[in-house]
XYZ file of C-alpha atoms in Angstrom:
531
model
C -11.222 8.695 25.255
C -14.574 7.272 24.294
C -16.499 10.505 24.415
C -13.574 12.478 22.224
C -14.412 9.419 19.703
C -18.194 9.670 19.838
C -18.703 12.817 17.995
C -16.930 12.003 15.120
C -18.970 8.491 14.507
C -22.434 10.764 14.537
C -21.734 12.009 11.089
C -20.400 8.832 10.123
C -23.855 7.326 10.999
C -25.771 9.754 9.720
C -24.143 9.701 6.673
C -24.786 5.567 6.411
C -28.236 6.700 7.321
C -28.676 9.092 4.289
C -27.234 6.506 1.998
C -29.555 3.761 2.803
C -32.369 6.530 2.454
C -31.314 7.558 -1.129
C -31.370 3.855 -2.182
C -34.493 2.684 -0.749
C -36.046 6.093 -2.300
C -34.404 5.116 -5.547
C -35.630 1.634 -5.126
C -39.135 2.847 -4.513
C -38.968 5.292 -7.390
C -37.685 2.907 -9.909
C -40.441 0.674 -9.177
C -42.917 2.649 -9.333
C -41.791 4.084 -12.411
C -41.273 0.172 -14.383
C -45.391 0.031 -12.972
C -46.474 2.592 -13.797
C -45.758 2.478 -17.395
C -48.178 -0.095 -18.172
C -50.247 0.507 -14.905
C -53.522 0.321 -17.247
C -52.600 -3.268 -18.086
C -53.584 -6.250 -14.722
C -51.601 -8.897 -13.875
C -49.210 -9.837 -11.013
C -47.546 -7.192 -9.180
C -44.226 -8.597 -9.312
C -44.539 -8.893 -12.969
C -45.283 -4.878 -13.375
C -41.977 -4.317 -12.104
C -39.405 -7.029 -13.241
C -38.797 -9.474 -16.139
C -37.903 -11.866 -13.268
C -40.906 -13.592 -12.858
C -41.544 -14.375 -16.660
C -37.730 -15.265 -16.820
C -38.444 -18.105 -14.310
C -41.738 -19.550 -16.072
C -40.090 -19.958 -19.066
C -37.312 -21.054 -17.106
C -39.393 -24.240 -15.311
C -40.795 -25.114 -18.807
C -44.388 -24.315 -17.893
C -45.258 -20.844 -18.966
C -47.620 -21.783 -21.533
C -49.918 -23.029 -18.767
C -48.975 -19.824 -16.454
C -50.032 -17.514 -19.417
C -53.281 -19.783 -19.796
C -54.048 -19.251 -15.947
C -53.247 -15.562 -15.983
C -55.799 -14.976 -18.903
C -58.353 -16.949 -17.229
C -57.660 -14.390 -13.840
C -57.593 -11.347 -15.770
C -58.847 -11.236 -19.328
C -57.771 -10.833 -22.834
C -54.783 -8.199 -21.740
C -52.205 -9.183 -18.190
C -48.726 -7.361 -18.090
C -45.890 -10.248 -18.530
C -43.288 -7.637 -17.747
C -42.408 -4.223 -16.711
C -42.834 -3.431 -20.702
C -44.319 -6.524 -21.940
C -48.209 -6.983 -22.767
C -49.999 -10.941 -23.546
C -52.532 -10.498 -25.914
C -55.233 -13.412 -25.378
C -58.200 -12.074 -27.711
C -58.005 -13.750 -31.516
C -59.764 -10.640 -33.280
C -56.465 -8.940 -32.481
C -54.183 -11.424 -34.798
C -54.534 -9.525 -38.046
C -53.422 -5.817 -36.540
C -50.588 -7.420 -34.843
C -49.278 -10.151 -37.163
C -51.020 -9.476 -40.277
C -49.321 -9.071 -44.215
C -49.819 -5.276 -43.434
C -48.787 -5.067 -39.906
C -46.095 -2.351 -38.915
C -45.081 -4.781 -35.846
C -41.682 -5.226 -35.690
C -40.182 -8.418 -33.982
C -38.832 -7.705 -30.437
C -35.362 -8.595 -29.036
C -36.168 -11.853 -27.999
C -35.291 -12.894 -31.755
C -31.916 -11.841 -31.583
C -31.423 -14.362 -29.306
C -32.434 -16.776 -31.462
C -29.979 -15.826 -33.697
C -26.343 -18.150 -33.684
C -23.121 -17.079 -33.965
C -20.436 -19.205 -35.865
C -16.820 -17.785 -36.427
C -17.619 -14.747 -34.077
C -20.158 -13.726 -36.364
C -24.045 -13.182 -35.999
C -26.081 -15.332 -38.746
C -29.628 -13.663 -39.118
C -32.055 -16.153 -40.538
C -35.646 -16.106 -41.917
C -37.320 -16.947 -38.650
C -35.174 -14.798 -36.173
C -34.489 -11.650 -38.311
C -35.577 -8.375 -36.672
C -34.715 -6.206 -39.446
C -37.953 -6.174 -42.110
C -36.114 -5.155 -45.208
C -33.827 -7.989 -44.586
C -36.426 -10.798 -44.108
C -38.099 -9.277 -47.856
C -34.966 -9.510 -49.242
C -33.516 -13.055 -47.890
C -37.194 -14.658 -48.701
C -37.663 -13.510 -52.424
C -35.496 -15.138 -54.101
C -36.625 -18.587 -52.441
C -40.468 -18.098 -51.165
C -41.412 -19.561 -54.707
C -39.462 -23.218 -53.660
C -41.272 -23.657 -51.088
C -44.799 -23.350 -51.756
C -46.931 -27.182 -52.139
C -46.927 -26.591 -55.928
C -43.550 -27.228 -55.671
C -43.200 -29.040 -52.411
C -44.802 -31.957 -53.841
C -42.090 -32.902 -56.454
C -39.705 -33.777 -53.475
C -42.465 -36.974 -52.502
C -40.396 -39.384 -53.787
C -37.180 -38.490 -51.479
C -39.652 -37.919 -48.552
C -41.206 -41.657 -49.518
C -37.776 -42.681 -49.703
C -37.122 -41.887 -45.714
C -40.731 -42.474 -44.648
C -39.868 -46.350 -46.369
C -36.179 -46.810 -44.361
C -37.873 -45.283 -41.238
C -40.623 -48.142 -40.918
C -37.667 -50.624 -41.609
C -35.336 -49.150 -39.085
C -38.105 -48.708 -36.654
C -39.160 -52.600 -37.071
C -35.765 -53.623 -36.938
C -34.747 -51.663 -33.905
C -38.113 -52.816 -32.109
C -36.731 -56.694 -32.567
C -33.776 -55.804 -30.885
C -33.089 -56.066 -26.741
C -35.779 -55.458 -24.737
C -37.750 -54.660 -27.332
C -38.029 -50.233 -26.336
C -37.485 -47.985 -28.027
C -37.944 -44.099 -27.853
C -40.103 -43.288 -30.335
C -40.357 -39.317 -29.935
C -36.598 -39.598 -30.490
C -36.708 -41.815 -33.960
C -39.533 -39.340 -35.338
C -37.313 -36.405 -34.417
C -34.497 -38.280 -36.315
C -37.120 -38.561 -39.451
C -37.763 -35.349 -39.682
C -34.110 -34.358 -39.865
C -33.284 -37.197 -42.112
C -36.248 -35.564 -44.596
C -34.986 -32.469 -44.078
C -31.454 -33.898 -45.606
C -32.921 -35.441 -48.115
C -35.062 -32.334 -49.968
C -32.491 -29.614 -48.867
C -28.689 -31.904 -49.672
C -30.118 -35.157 -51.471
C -28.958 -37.255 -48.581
C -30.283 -38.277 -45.039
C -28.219 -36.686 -42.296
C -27.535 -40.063 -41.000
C -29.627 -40.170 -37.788
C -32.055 -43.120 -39.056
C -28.586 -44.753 -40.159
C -26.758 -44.404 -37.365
C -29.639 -44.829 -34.611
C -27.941 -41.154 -32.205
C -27.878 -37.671 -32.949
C -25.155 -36.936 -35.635
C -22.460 -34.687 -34.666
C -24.334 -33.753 -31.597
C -27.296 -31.475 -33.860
C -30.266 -31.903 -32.122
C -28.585 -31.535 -28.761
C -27.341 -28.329 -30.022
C -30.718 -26.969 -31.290
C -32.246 -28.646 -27.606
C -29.817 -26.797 -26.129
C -30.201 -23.621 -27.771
C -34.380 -23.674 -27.896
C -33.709 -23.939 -23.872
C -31.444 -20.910 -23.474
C -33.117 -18.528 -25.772
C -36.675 -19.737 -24.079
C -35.534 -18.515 -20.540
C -33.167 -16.074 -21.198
C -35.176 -14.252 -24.329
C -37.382 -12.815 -21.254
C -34.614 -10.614 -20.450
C -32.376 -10.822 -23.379
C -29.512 -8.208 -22.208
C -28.181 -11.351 -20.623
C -27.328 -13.117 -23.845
C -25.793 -9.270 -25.404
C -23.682 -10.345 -22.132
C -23.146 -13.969 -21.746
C -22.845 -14.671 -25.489
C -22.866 -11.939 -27.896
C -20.216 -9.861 -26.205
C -17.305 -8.959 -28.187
C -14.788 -8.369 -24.605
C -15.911 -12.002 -23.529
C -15.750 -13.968 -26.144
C -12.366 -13.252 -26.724
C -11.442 -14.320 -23.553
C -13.243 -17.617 -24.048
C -12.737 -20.802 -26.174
C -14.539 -19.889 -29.426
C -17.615 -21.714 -29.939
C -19.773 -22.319 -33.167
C -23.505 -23.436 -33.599
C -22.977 -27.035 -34.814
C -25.926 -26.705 -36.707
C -24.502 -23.376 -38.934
C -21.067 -25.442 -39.119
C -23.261 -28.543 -40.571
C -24.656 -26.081 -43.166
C -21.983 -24.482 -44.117
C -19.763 -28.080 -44.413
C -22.764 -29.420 -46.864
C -22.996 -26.008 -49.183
C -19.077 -25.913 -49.626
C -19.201 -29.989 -50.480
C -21.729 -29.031 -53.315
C -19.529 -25.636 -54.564
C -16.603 -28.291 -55.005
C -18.551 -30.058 -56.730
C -20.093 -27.651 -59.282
C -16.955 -26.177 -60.023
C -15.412 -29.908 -60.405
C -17.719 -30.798 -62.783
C -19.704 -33.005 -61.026
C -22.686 -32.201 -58.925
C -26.626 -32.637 -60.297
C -25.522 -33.982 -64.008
C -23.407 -36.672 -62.385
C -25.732 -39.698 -61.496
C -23.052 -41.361 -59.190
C -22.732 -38.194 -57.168
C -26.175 -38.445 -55.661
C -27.166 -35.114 -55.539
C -30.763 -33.875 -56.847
C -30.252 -30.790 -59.026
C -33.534 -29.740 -57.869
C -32.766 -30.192 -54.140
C -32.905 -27.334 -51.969
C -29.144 -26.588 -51.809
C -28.996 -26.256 -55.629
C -32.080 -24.082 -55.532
C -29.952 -22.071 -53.273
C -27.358 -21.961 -55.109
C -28.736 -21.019 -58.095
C -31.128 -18.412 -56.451
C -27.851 -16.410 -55.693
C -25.975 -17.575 -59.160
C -28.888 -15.655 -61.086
C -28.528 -12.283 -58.465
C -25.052 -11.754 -57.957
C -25.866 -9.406 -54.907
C -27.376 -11.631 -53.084
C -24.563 -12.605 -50.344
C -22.843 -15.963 -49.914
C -24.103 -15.856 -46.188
C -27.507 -15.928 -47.599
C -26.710 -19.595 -48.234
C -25.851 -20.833 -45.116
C -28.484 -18.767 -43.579
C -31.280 -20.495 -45.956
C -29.698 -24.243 -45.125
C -29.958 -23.247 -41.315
C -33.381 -22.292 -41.295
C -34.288 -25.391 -43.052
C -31.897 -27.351 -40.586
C -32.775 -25.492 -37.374
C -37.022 -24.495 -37.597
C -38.194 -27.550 -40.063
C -36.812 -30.408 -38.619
C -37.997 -29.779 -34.297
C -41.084 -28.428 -35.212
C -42.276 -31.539 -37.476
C -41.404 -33.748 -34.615
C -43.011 -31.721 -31.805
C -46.612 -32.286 -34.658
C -45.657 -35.792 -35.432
C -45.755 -36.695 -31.454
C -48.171 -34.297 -30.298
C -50.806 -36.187 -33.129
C -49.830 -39.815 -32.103
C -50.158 -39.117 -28.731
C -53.696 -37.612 -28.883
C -54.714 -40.374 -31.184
C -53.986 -42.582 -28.925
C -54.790 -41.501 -25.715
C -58.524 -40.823 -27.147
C -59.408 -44.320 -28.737
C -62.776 -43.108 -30.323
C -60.554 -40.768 -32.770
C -58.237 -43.777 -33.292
C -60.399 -45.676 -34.704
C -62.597 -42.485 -36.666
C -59.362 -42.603 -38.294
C -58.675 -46.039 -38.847
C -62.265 -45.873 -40.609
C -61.538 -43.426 -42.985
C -58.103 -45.159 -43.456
C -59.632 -48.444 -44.181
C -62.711 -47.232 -46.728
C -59.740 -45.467 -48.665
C -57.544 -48.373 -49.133
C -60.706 -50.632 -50.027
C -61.216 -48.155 -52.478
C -57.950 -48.477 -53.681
C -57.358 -44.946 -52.947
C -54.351 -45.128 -50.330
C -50.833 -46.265 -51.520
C -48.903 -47.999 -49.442
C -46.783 -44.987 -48.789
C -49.670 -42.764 -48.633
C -48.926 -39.909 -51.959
C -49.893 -35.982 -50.612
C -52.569 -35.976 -52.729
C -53.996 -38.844 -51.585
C -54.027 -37.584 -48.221
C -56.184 -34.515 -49.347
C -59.143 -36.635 -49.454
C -58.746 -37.979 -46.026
C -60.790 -35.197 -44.249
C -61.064 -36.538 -40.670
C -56.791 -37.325 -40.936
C -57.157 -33.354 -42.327
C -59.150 -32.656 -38.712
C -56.816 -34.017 -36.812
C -54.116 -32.569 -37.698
C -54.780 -29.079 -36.927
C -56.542 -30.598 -34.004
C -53.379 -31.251 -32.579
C -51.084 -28.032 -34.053
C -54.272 -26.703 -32.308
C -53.865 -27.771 -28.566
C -50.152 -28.233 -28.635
C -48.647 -25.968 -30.933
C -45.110 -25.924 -30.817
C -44.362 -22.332 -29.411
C -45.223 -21.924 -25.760
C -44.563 -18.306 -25.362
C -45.739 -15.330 -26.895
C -45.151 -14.148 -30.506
C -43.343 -11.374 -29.171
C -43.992 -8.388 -31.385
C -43.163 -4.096 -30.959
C -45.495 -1.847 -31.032
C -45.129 0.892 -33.795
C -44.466 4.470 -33.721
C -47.367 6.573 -33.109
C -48.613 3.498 -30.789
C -51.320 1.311 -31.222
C -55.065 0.459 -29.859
C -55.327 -3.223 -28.535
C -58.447 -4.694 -26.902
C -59.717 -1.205 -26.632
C -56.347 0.028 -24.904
C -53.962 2.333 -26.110
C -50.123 0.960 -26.061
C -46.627 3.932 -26.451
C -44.571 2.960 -29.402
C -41.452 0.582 -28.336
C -44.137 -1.689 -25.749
C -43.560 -5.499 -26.146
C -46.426 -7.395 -27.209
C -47.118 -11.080 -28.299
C -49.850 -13.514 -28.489
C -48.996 -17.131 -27.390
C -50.849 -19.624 -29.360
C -51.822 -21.948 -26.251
C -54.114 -18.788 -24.848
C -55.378 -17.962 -28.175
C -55.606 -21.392 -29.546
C -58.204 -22.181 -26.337
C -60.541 -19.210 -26.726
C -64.195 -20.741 -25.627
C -65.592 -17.835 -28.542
C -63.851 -19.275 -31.244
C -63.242 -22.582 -30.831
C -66.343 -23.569 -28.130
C -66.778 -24.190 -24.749
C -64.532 -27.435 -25.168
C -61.885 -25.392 -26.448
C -59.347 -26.971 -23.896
C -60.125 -30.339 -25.273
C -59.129 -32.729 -27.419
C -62.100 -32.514 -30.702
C -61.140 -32.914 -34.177
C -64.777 -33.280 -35.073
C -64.738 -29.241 -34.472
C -63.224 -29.237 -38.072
C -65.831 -30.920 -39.449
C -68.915 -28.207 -38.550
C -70.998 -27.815 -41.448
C -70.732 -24.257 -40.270
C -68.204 -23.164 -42.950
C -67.539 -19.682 -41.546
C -66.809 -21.112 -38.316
C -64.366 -23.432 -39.279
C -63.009 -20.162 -41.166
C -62.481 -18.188 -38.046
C -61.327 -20.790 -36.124
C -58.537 -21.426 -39.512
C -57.840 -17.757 -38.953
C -57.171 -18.423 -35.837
C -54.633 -20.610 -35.745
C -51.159 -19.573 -34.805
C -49.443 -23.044 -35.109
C -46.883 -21.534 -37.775
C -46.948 -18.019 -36.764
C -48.988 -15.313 -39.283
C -48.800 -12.838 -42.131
C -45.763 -12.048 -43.372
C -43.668 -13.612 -41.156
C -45.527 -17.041 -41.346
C -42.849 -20.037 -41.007
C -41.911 -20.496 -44.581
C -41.365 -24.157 -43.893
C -44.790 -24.962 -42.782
C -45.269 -26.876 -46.342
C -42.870 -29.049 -45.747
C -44.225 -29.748 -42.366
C -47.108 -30.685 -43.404
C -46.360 -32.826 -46.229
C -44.027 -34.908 -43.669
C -47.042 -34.783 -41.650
C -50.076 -35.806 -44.252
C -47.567 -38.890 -45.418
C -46.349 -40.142 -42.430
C -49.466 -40.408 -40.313
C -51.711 -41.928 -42.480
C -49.296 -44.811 -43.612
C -47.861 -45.070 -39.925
C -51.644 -45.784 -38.937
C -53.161 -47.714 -42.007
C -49.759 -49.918 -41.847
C -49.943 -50.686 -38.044
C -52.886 -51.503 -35.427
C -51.917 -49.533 -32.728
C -53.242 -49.259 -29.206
C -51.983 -47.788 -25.548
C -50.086 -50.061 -23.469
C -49.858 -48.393 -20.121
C -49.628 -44.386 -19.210
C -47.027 -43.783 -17.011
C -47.821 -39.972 -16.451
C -50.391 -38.436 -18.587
C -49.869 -34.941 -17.489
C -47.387 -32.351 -18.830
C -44.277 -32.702 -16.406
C -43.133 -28.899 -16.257
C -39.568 -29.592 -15.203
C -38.367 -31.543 -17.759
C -40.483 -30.794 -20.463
C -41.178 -34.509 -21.183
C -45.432 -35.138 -22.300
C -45.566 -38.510 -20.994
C -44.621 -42.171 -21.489
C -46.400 -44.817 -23.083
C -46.338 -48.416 -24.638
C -47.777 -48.504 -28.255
C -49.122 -52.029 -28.951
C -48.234 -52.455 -33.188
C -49.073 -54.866 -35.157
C -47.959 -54.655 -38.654
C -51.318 -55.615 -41.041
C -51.223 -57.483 -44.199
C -54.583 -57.625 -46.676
C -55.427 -60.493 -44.139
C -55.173 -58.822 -41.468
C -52.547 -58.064 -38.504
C -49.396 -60.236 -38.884
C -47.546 -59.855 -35.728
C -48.072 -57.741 -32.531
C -44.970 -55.399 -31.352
C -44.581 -53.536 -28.209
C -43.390 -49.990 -28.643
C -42.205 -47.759 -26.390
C -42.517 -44.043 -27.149
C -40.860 -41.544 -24.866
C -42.556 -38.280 -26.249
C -40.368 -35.019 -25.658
C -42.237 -31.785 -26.455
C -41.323 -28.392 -26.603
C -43.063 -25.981 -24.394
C -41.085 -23.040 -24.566
């Protein structure tokens, strides 16, 4: 019986045999086709042939420092991905981000794009589509220049003023902790509130995140850092029509926020109310009614434009002004010879009688070595820790002296460029603000050029003015207000996993014309964004 049944499992065999030969020769093709695409371009094998391995170092928070490694290994080009290409030499900034640049922005922006009602809300920031960011950024590009900027001081004195009372108030309660990277996160959206709806968002006030916001935008920064390296997953897990009917619907908090505060002003205008009204306590200059009227004066400018506008403000002003707030304490006062440089400058300026107590923006444009450290710090911790991702054009294009097809991903992140030895010296990696004060004028140029700490050309952040008047306020009267000092380091290194900086004690006192008044402890938790 068993040798009438052996026969018949030959073919059988032979057949599993062939099958297992056709996939392992389809395997080996495929793989050799994803490398050899970008064969030209070094960098780690597995890399050439998947997205996988970028997927998982944005995934453990530390790709910025895998991308820094890989360009020190292999130079100014190393292949990311099957089709994507980091860019590491700073010459190369103006072809590929530049006012004139044909690059268009890759796929990784779409999912950076939320969804509320079922519906995809393109903003300024994540917008793929060229024509679209032109037309959604005339109408507005004009509010937010510094000209302008600077007429919203006394709402951003207003917050900077409740802040330092909240903060001393909180510090006198309990044990006497308190996070610190959190409370300047809830400043900067309690700014943002004020210059874009004429009120904080309530997260000084209320001491937690409101409505669960910045969870939301921590939440979302996560996801679309990770899964932007491959981002047919989110056209899969999120942006699919089939599933999301199948699951509970679910709306970005921070687009519902928006689109709550634009309707509350619409009732208002057409009640009557609004910016004449004193006791309704909105600014008729504030960004919402700039909004507003933007589209009032164009009718075909879409309502969505609105609530796109608000978001942007919401969603791209508020985390990167913290992430620059922290990242400058914590430099300052892990290197005490800058502290005090500071505290120098800060001190001859009030003795002058040139520093308010709230220091005024233009005040702070005479404080060159607060000026220095500043971009300093945007400088060696810049908010983005990925690439820039960008497409190459049609008809391709020449990078580092190698030629790239049309349609190849390809991005700069601003950690590797922002610690190139040519530009910025040999201490590039370090912390140096004095680097901004080289006589050399055309040094300091090329190293401003440089920068990517807001992006470049024409799709710079359009918020970076209000960043930086946040910034050039806060600091100075945070430091010429308090004496501050480090308490203890608990871990001074950048933990990957969790994306935390470190943990520290700040010893404030609060000064007086006679000096310091009373010493504080303050404990500062500071939560940066690597990805």
């Amino acid at each position: 019986m068993s040798m009438l049944l052996l026969p018949s499992l030959v073919p059988s065999e032979r057949s599993l045999y062939n099958v297992v030969l056709l996939l392992f020769g389809g395997l080996i093709f495929w793989v050799y086709r994803a490398w050899r695409k970008q064969s030209h371009v070094p960098g780690p094998f597995l890399a050439s042939v998947s997205n996988i391995p970028r997927l998982l170092w944005a995934r453990s928070g530390g790709a910025h420092k895998t991308h820094i490694n890989l360009h020190e290994k292999y130079g100014p080009l190393v292949r990311l991905g099957p089709n994507s290409v980091s860019v590491g030499d700073p010459r190369e900034i103006s072809k590929m981000y530049g006012i004139r640049s044909s690059f268009g922005k890759s796929d990784y922006y779409k999912v950076l794009q939320p969804m509320s009602k079922g519906k995809i809300i393109q903003g300024l920031f994540n917008t793929q589509n060229d024509q679209l960011h032109r037309s959604m950024k005339k109408p507005i590009a004009g509010i937010y220049s510094m000209s302008n900027l600077v007429s919203f001081e006394p709402y951003v004195d207003s917050t900077i003023g409740f802040f330092l009372e909240r903060l001393e108030n909180a510090q006198g309660k309990g044990n006497g902790k308190i996070d610190l990277g959190t409370w300047l996160q809830w400043f900067a959206f309690d700014v943002m509130g004020e210059i874009t709806f004429s009120k904080r968002l309530g997260f000084l006030d209320e001491a937690k995140d409101v409505d669960g916001i910045m969870g939301s935008i921590w939440k979302m920064f996560q996801y679309s850092c990770w899964v932007g390296q491959m981002p047919w997953l989110d056209r899969i897990w999120v942006k699919n029509t089939f599933v999301s009917r199948l699951l509970p619907e679910k709306n970005s908090p921070v687009v519902m926020f928006a689109l709550a505060r634009a309707q509350e002003r619409i009732a208002e205008k057409l009640h009557g109310s609004g910016s004449q009204d004193v006791s309704s306590g909105y600014n008729s200059k504030d960004f919402m009614s700039r909004f507003l009227d933007a589209r009032a004066k164009d009718p075909r400018i879409p309502e969505w434009f609105v609530t796109a506008w608000t978001t942007s403000n919401v969603l791209a002003g508020s985390d990167t002004t913290a992430i620059m707030l922290r990242a400058i304490i914590y430099f300052l006062i892990t290197n005490p010879a800058t502290l005090r440089k500071l505290e120098h400058e800060l001190r001859q300026a009030q003795s002058k009688g040139q520093l308010s107590e709230i220091v005024t923006w233009k005040e702070s444009r005479n404080l060159k070595y607060l000026d220095a450290c500043v971009k300093e710090a945007g400088r060696l911790h810049p908010a983005i820790g990925l690439t820039l991702e960008r497409v190459v054009p049609r008809g391709g294009a020449t990078i580092c002296g190698q030629f790239f097809e049309q349609g190849t991903n390809i991005g700069m992140n601003p950690w590797v460029i922002h610690r190139d030895k040519e530009v910025f010296g040999a201490d590039a990696a370090e912390w140096n603000p004095d680097r901004w004060l080289d006589p050399d004028t055309e040094r300091v140029a090329r190293m401003d050029n440089s920068l990517l700490t807001f992006g470049s050309g024409s799709r710079t952040c359009i918020g970076k003015n209000i960043s930086y008047l946040e910034i050039y306020k806060l600091i100075p009267t945070m430091f010429a207000r308090y004496e501050v000092s480090l308490g203890f380091v608990v871990d001074s290194l950048w933990c990957q996993g969790s994306l935390d900086l470190t943990q520290f004690r700040l010893n404030c006192g609060t000064r007086n014309e006679n000096g310091r008044l009373r010493t504080r402890g303050w404990w500062s938790r500071a939560t940066f964004a690597s990805g």
